[in-house]
Coordinates of C-alpha atoms in Angstrom, one line a residue:
M265 CA 117.3 143.4 154.3
L266 CA 113.6 142.5 154.4
V267 CA 112.2 141.8 157.7
H268 CA 109.1 139.8 157.8
V269 CA 107.3 139.0 161.3
V270 CA 104.1 136.8 162.6
L271 CA 103.1 137.0 165.2
H272 CA 101.5 134.0 167.4
G273 CA 97.9 133.3 165.9
E274 CA 97.9 135.5 162.9
T275 CA 97.6 134.2 159.3
D276 CA 100.3 134.8 156.8
P277 CA 98.3 134.9 153.3
D278 CA 101.3 135.5 151.0
D279 CA 104.6 134.7 153.1
G280 CA 105.8 138.2 153.0
A281 CA 105.6 138.4 148.8
E282 CA 103.4 141.8 148.9
F283 CA 106.3 143.0 151.5
S284 CA 109.1 142.3 149.0
H285 CA 106.7 144.1 146.2
L286 CA 106.7 146.6 147.7
A287 CA 110.3 146.8 148.7
T288 CA 111.7 146.2 144.8
D289 CA 108.7 149.0 143.6
S290 CA 110.5 151.5 146.0
G291 CA 113.8 151.2 144.2
A292 CA 115.5 148.9 147.1
E293 CA 118.2 146.2 146.0
V294 CA 117.0 143.4 148.4
L295 CA 119.8 141.3 149.6
A296 CA 117.8 139.1 152.4
F297 CA 114.6 138.0 153.2
L298 CA 114.3 137.3 157.1
S299 CA 111.3 135.7 158.4
V300 CA 110.8 135.8 162.2
Q301 CA 107.9 134.4 164.2
R302 CA 107.1 135.6 167.6
D303 CA 104.5 135.2 170.5
R304 CA 104.1 138.5 171.1
P305 CA 106.4 142.1 170.2
D306 CA 109.3 142.9 172.1
P307 CA 108.4 147.1 173.5
A308 CA 112.3 147.6 172.6
T309 CA 113.1 146.4 169.4
F310 CA 109.6 144.3 168.4
L311 CA 112.1 141.4 167.9
G312 CA 113.8 140.9 170.6
R313 CA 117.8 140.7 172.0
G314 CA 118.7 137.6 170.8
K315 CA 117.1 138.1 167.2
V316 CA 118.5 141.8 167.2
T317 CA 121.8 140.2 167.4
E318 CA 121.7 137.8 164.9
L319 CA 119.9 140.4 162.6
A320 CA 123.0 142.8 163.2
G321 CA 125.7 140.1 162.3
Q322 CA 123.8 139.1 159.0
V323 CA 123.8 143.4 158.6
S324 CA 127.5 143.4 159.0
D325 CA 128.5 140.5 156.6
L326 CA 126.4 141.8 153.8
S327 CA 127.0 145.5 154.3
V328 CA 123.3 146.4 154.3
D329 CA 122.6 149.7 154.8
L330 CA 118.8 149.6 155.0
V331 CA 116.2 147.4 156.9
L332 CA 112.9 147.4 156.4
F333 CA 110.3 146.1 158.7
D334 CA 107.3 144.8 157.6
R335 CA 105.3 145.8 161.0
V336 CA 104.3 149.3 162.4
L337 CA 107.4 150.0 164.5
S338 CA 107.1 153.0 167.4
P339 CA 109.4 155.7 167.7
V340 CA 111.3 154.0 170.6
Q341 CA 111.6 150.7 168.7
E342 CA 113.0 152.2 165.4
R343 CA 115.6 154.0 167.5
N344 CA 117.0 151.4 169.3
L345 CA 116.7 149.1 166.0
E346 CA 119.2 151.3 164.3
R347 CA 121.4 151.7 167.1
A348 CA 121.9 148.1 167.4
L349 CA 121.9 147.5 163.3
Q350 CA 123.9 150.6 162.7
C351 CA 121.8 151.4 159.7
R352 CA 118.6 153.1 158.7
V353 CA 115.4 150.8 159.9
V354 CA 112.0 151.9 158.1
D355 CA 109.0 150.1 158.7
R356 CA 106.2 149.5 156.4
V357 CA 104.5 152.5 157.1
G358 CA 107.6 154.2 156.0
L359 CA 107.9 152.6 153.3
I360 CA 104.4 153.2 151.9
L361 CA 104.5 156.7 152.5
D362 CA 108.1 156.7 150.0
I363 CA 106.2 154.6 147.6
F364 CA 103.2 157.4 147.4
A365 CA 105.8 160.3 147.4
R366 CA 107.4 158.8 144.4
R367 CA 104.1 158.5 142.3
A368 CA 102.4 161.7 143.1
H369 CA 102.7 164.0 140.3
T370 CA 99.4 166.1 140.8
H371 CA 99.5 169.0 143.0
E372 CA 97.0 167.6 144.7
G373 CA 99.0 164.3 145.3
K374 CA 101.8 165.5 146.6
L375 CA 100.1 167.9 149.1
Q376 CA 98.5 164.9 150.6
V377 CA 101.4 162.9 150.3
E378 CA 103.7 165.3 152.2
L379 CA 100.9 166.0 155.2
A380 CA 100.6 162.1 155.8
Q381 CA 104.3 162.1 155.9
L382 CA 104.7 165.0 158.4
T383 CA 102.0 163.9 160.9
R384 CA 103.8 160.6 160.7
L385 CA 107.1 162.5 161.4
R386 CA 105.4 164.6 164.2
T387 CA 105.3 161.3 166.4
R388 CA 108.7 160.4 165.3
L389 CA 110.2 163.7 167.0
I390 CA 108.8 162.7 170.1
R391 CA 111.6 160.4 171.5
G392 CA 113.4 159.4 168.6
W393 CA 116.0 161.9 167.7
T394 CA 117.6 162.6 171.6
H395 CA 120.3 164.7 169.6
L396 CA 117.9 167.9 169.4
E397 CA 116.8 168.1 173.0
R398 CA 119.1 170.9 173.6
Q399 CA 118.7 174.7 173.7
R400 CA 120.7 176.9 171.6
G401 CA 122.3 179.2 174.2
G402 CA 125.7 181.1 173.9
I403 CA 126.4 185.0 172.3
G404 CA 124.3 185.6 169.3
L405 CA 122.4 182.9 169.6
R406 CA 120.2 183.3 172.6
G407 CA 116.5 182.4 171.4
P408 CA 113.0 182.1 172.9
G409 CA 114.2 179.5 175.6
E410 CA 112.5 176.4 173.7
T411 CA 114.7 173.3 172.4
Q412 CA 115.4 172.4 169.1
L413 CA 113.2 169.9 169.3
E414 CA 110.4 172.1 170.7
T415 CA 111.1 174.1 167.1
D416 CA 111.2 171.6 164.7
R417 CA 107.7 170.0 166.0
R418 CA 106.3 173.8 166.2
L419 CA 107.5 174.2 162.6
I420 CA 106.1 170.7 161.5
G421 CA 102.9 171.6 163.0
E422 CA 102.8 175.1 161.1
R423 CA 103.4 173.3 158.1
I424 CA 100.7 170.7 158.6
R425 CA 98.2 173.4 159.2
S426 CA 99.4 175.1 156.1
L427 CA 99.0 171.9 154.0
R428 CA 95.3 170.8 155.5
G429 CA 94.4 174.8 154.6
R430 CA 95.5 174.1 151.4
L431 CA 93.8 170.6 150.9
V432 CA 90.7 172.1 152.3
K433 CA 90.7 174.6 149.0
V434 CA 91.5 171.8 146.8
A435 CA 88.8 169.6 148.4
A436 CA 86.2 172.8 147.8
H437 CA 87.2 172.9 143.9
R438 CA 86.6 169.1 143.6
A439 CA 83.3 169.4 145.1
T440 CA 82.9 172.6 142.7
Q441 CA 83.3 170.3 140.0
R442 CA 81.4 167.5 141.1
R443 CA 78.1 169.8 141.7
A444 CA 79.1 170.4 138.1
R445 CA 78.9 166.9 137.0
Q446 CA 75.3 166.5 139.1
R447 CA 73.8 168.6 137.0
A448 CA 73.5 166.5 134.4
P449 CA 71.6 163.6 136.2
L450 CA 74.5 161.0 135.0
P451 CA 75.4 158.1 137.5
T452 CA 78.9 157.4 139.1
V453 CA 80.4 154.5 139.1
A454 CA 83.8 154.3 140.6
L455 CA 86.6 151.4 140.3
V456 CA 88.0 150.4 143.8
G457 CA 90.0 147.1 144.9
Y458 CA 93.6 146.2 146.0
T459 CA 96.4 148.0 144.6
N460 CA 97.3 145.8 141.1
A461 CA 94.4 144.2 140.6
G462 CA 94.0 145.8 137.3
K463 CA 91.5 148.8 137.8
S464 CA 93.6 151.3 135.6
S465 CA 93.7 148.6 132.8
L466 CA 89.9 147.7 133.1
F467 CA 89.2 151.6 133.3
N468 CA 91.1 152.4 129.9
T469 CA 89.3 149.1 128.3
L470 CA 85.8 150.2 129.3
T471 CA 86.3 153.7 128.3
E472 CA 88.9 153.5 125.9
S473 CA 90.9 156.0 127.4
S474 CA 94.8 156.0 127.9
S475 CA 95.3 156.1 131.5
Y476 CA 99.0 155.2 133.1
A477 CA 98.4 151.6 133.9
A478 CA 101.5 148.9 135.1
D479 CA 102.4 145.8 136.6
R480 CA 103.6 147.8 139.9
L481 CA 101.9 148.9 143.6
F482 CA 100.2 152.2 143.4
A483 CA 100.7 152.9 139.8
T484 CA 98.2 155.7 139.8
L485 CA 97.4 157.9 142.6
D486 CA 95.4 160.3 141.2
P487 CA 91.4 159.9 140.3
A488 CA 90.6 159.7 136.7
I489 CA 86.8 160.5 135.3
R490 CA 85.6 159.5 131.9
R491 CA 82.3 159.1 130.4
L492 CA 81.3 156.1 129.4
Q493 CA 78.6 155.4 126.8
V494 CA 76.6 152.2 126.8
V495 CA 74.6 151.3 123.5
G496 CA 70.6 152.0 124.2
H497 CA 71.6 153.5 127.8
E498 CA 72.3 156.6 129.3
A499 CA 76.1 157.6 129.8
I500 CA 77.7 156.7 132.8
L501 CA 80.5 158.7 134.5
L502 CA 83.2 156.2 135.4
A503 CA 86.1 156.8 138.2
D504 CA 89.6 155.5 138.9
T505 CA 90.6 155.7 142.2
V506 CA 93.6 154.9 144.1
G507 CA 94.5 150.9 145.0
F508 CA 94.1 149.8 148.6
L509 CA 96.5 148.0 150.5
R510 CA 96.5 145.6 153.7
D511 CA 97.3 147.6 157.0
L512 CA 97.2 151.2 154.8
P513 CA 98.3 154.1 157.0
T514 CA 95.6 155.8 159.0
D515 CA 97.2 159.1 158.4
L516 CA 97.4 158.5 154.5
I517 CA 93.8 157.4 154.3
A518 CA 93.3 160.8 156.0
A519 CA 95.1 162.7 153.7
F520 CA 93.4 161.3 150.6
R521 CA 89.9 161.9 152.4
A522 CA 89.3 164.7 149.6
T523 CA 90.2 162.1 146.4
L524 CA 88.5 159.2 148.1
E525 CA 85.1 161.3 148.7
E526 CA 84.7 160.1 144.5
V527 CA 84.0 156.9 146.0
N528 CA 81.5 158.0 148.6
Q529 CA 79.5 159.9 145.8
A530 CA 79.4 157.1 143.4
Q531 CA 76.1 155.3 143.2
L532 CA 77.6 151.8 142.7
L533 CA 81.2 150.3 143.3
L534 CA 83.0 147.8 141.0
H535 CA 85.1 146.1 143.0
V536 CA 88.0 144.7 141.2
V537 CA 89.7 141.9 142.2
D538 CA 92.9 139.9 141.0
G539 CA 91.2 136.6 140.3
S540 CA 95.0 135.1 140.3
A541 CA 96.2 136.2 143.4
P542 CA 96.4 133.4 146.4
D543 CA 95.3 135.4 148.9
R544 CA 92.3 136.8 147.2
D545 CA 90.2 136.8 150.2
A546 CA 92.5 138.3 152.0
Q547 CA 92.7 141.2 149.2
I548 CA 88.9 141.5 149.6
A549 CA 88.9 141.6 153.3
A550 CA 91.4 144.8 153.1
V551 CA 89.4 146.5 150.5
D552 CA 86.2 145.9 152.4
A553 CA 87.9 147.1 155.7
V554 CA 89.1 150.6 153.8
L555 CA 85.8 151.3 152.7
T556 CA 84.1 150.8 156.0
E557 CA 86.8 153.4 157.1
I558 CA 85.6 156.0 154.7
G559 CA 81.9 155.3 155.1
A560 CA 81.6 153.8 151.6
D561 CA 80.3 150.6 152.9
E562 CA 76.4 151.1 152.5
I563 CA 77.4 151.6 148.6
P564 CA 75.8 149.0 146.3
R565 CA 78.8 146.7 145.1
L566 CA 79.7 144.7 142.1
L567 CA 82.4 142.1 142.3
V568 CA 84.8 142.1 139.3
L569 CA 87.0 138.7 138.9
N570 CA 89.8 140.2 136.7
K571 CA 92.8 138.2 134.9
V572 CA 90.8 135.4 133.9
D573 CA 93.5 134.7 131.1
L574 CA 95.9 134.1 133.9
T575 CA 93.3 131.7 135.9
G576 CA 91.8 130.0 133.1
D577 CA 88.1 130.5 134.6
A578 CA 85.6 130.9 131.8
P579 CA 84.6 134.6 131.6
G580 CA 81.1 135.8 132.2
N581 CA 78.4 136.1 135.2
V582 CA 78.8 134.1 138.1
Y583 CA 75.4 133.4 140.0
E584 CA 74.7 132.6 143.8
G585 CA 72.2 129.4 144.3
S586 CA 69.5 131.5 144.4
G587 CA 70.4 132.9 140.7
K588 CA 71.2 136.3 142.3
L589 CA 74.2 137.6 140.4
M590 CA 77.3 137.5 142.5
A591 CA 80.4 138.5 140.2
V592 CA 81.6 139.0 136.8
R593 CA 84.9 137.2 135.8
V594 CA 86.5 139.4 132.8
S595 CA 90.2 139.9 131.6
A596 CA 91.0 143.4 131.3
R597 CA 93.7 142.8 129.2
S598 CA 91.9 140.8 126.3
G599 CA 88.5 142.2 126.7
T600 CA 86.8 138.8 127.4
G601 CA 83.8 139.2 129.6
I602 CA 83.5 143.0 129.4
P603 CA 79.8 143.0 127.5
E604 CA 78.6 141.1 130.5
L605 CA 79.9 143.1 132.8
L606 CA 78.7 146.0 131.0
Q607 CA 75.1 144.7 130.9
A608 CA 75.6 144.5 134.7
M609 CA 76.6 147.8 135.4
T610 CA 73.5 149.1 133.3
Q611 CA 70.7 146.9 134.9
R612 CA 72.4 148.6 138.3
V613 CA 72.5 152.1 137.6
G614 CA 71.9 152.8 133.8
R615 CA 68.5 153.7 132.5
S616 CA 67.3 152.7 129.1
M617 CA 67.4 155.5 126.4
L618 CA 64.5 156.6 124.0
R619 CA 64.8 158.4 120.6
A620 CA 61.5 160.8 120.3
E621 CA 60.0 163.4 118.2
L622 CA 58.2 166.8 119.4
T623 CA 57.1 169.9 118.0
L624 CA 57.1 173.3 120.2
T625 CA 55.1 176.6 119.6
P626 CA 56.9 179.5 120.2
E627 CA 55.3 179.7 123.3
E628 CA 57.3 176.3 124.8
G629 CA 60.4 178.0 124.7
A630 CA 60.9 176.9 128.6
L631 CA 60.4 173.3 127.6
R632 CA 62.6 173.4 124.6
A633 CA 65.5 174.7 126.7
R634 CA 65.0 172.1 129.5
L635 CA 65.1 169.5 126.6
H636 CA 68.5 170.6 125.7
R637 CA 69.2 170.6 129.5
V638 CA 68.4 167.1 130.0
A639 CA 68.2 165.1 126.5
S640 CA 70.6 164.9 123.6
I641 CA 69.1 166.6 120.5
V642 CA 70.0 165.0 117.5
E643 CA 68.0 167.4 114.9
E644 CA 66.0 170.3 115.6
S645 CA 64.8 172.9 112.8
F646 CA 62.1 175.9 112.6
D647 CA 59.5 176.3 110.2
D648 CA 57.9 179.6 108.9
Q649 CA 55.4 180.3 112.1
G650 CA 58.3 179.7 114.2
M651 CA 57.3 176.5 115.4
A652 CA 60.4 173.9 116.9
H653 CA 60.8 170.4 115.4
L654 CA 63.1 168.3 117.8
I655 CA 64.4 164.8 117.6
F656 CA 66.1 163.8 120.8
D657 CA 67.2 160.9 123.0
I658 CA 66.6 161.2 126.6
D659 CA 66.4 158.5 129.3
D660 CA 63.2 156.6 129.7
L661 CA 62.6 157.6 133.7
T662 CA 63.3 161.5 132.6
W663 CA 61.3 161.5 129.6
R664 CA 58.5 160.1 131.8
R665 CA 58.5 162.3 134.3
M666 CA 58.5 165.2 131.9
R667 CA 55.5 164.0 130.1
A668 CA 53.7 163.5 133.5
Q669 CA 54.4 167.3 134.8
M670 CA 53.6 169.0 131.1
R671 CA 50.5 166.9 131.0
S672 CA 49.2 168.0 134.3
S673 CA 49.9 171.8 133.2
G674 CA 47.8 171.2 130.1
C675 CA 51.2 171.2 127.7
Q676 CA 49.5 169.5 124.3
A677 CA 53.2 169.1 123.2
M678 CA 53.5 165.8 125.4
D679 CA 51.1 164.0 123.5
A680 CA 54.2 162.9 121.3
P681 CA 54.1 159.7 118.9
P682 CA 55.6 156.4 120.5
T683 CA 59.1 156.6 121.3
I684 CA 61.9 153.8 120.1
P685 CA 64.9 152.8 121.6
A686 CA 67.7 155.2 121.1
D687 CA 69.6 152.4 119.6
G688 CA 67.6 151.7 116.5

C-alpha cells in the first residue's frame, strides 16, 4: 500500500505519480493508494491516531505486507506505525536506497550505496530496535558489558569507517584518471537532469555509444565518459551522470560525491529536461537544488528540452526576448534538434580546428614533440637532411598561442603558410 501525504501549504506537482513509479520500479506489487492531507505531521505516527486506525483496517483487509510512505519518517514514527499496522513500513528514503541497491553494478556504486544505507541504519538503531536493548550475560556469555544495541552500533560504525576509507581510494583513483584526461586540453560537458529525463539516451545519440538506457527511474548510476568529435571543432569529453530526484537523501548525495565530482569539473552542464513532464518546472527546481548542494551552481548551464516527439514542439533553439539562447529542443530518440544542440555546445566550449603545415629542422625536435602532444598529426615525413614535414589539425587558440611563443623565441618555423579549417 502506498501512502501519499500532502501537508497544508504544500504543492503536489504530480499527485503522487512519481512515488507510484518509484514503488513499481522497486518491484513492489501495488494493491492500494491512499492520499492523505494534514495540517502538520503527527510526532508519533505522522498521520494521527484516527487515520492510522483506518489504514490498519485497509492493510488487514487487503493482506498488505508492506506500506510505503512518500515522506521521511523518524525512527519513532516508523516503529509506531509498524506496531499499529502489523507489517513493514518503509519511507521515501528507504525506498530510494533500495532502488539504488538494486541498480548498483560496479564496485564503486555498491560501496556508495552501502555507505548511504549504513549511515541511515545507524540512526534507526537509536530508538527503533528496543528488542536489542539488553545486555548479554550468563555462564559463558559474559562480555564487555555493552548492550546488543551498542554492539551493533559499534560494528556499523566500524563498517562505515572502512567504507569511507575505501571510497577515499576510489576518489583518488578517479582524480588520477581526471588528471590524465586534463593533460589533453579537451573541454568537458556533463549531462545532468532529473531521473528518467532521457540523459543516457541523449548521451548515446551524441556519442554513438550503447550505454544502458531504459524508461525507468535511476536506470544508470555509474558515470560514463566518451569522446565527442564535432566536425570543424576540437573534441569534447561528454559525461553522463546519475539522475536527480526531489527530496534526494542527503546521505546518498554525500556517498555519491566522488561520482558527482565529474559534474564539478565540467566547463558546461547540459541540463536535460523531460519536456513532456507535467511537473517540468518542479523537476528543474529539484535539479538546481542538488547542483547548489554539491557546489556546481556556478558552472554555465544549457537547458535541453528533450522528448519533443511527445510534446509536438518544433525542435531547435529557443530564444529569450533579448535574443539570448534560452534552451534547445531535441528528441534523443529520433535525433531531431541534435545539430542545433551540437552547435550551441561548441559555441560555449568548443574551439575551431585548423589544419596547418610545418617544416622543422632537426634542432627543433622539442617543437615537434609538443605538436605530437597537443595536435592531431595527419601526415609526417622526413627528407635526406632530417627536416620534418608535418600536416596536423590543431585548435585555433592553441595554435595562436604556440605561434606567439615561438616567434618571441625567434623560431622561423612559425612563419607557416595560411591555415584552413580542418573540415575542408
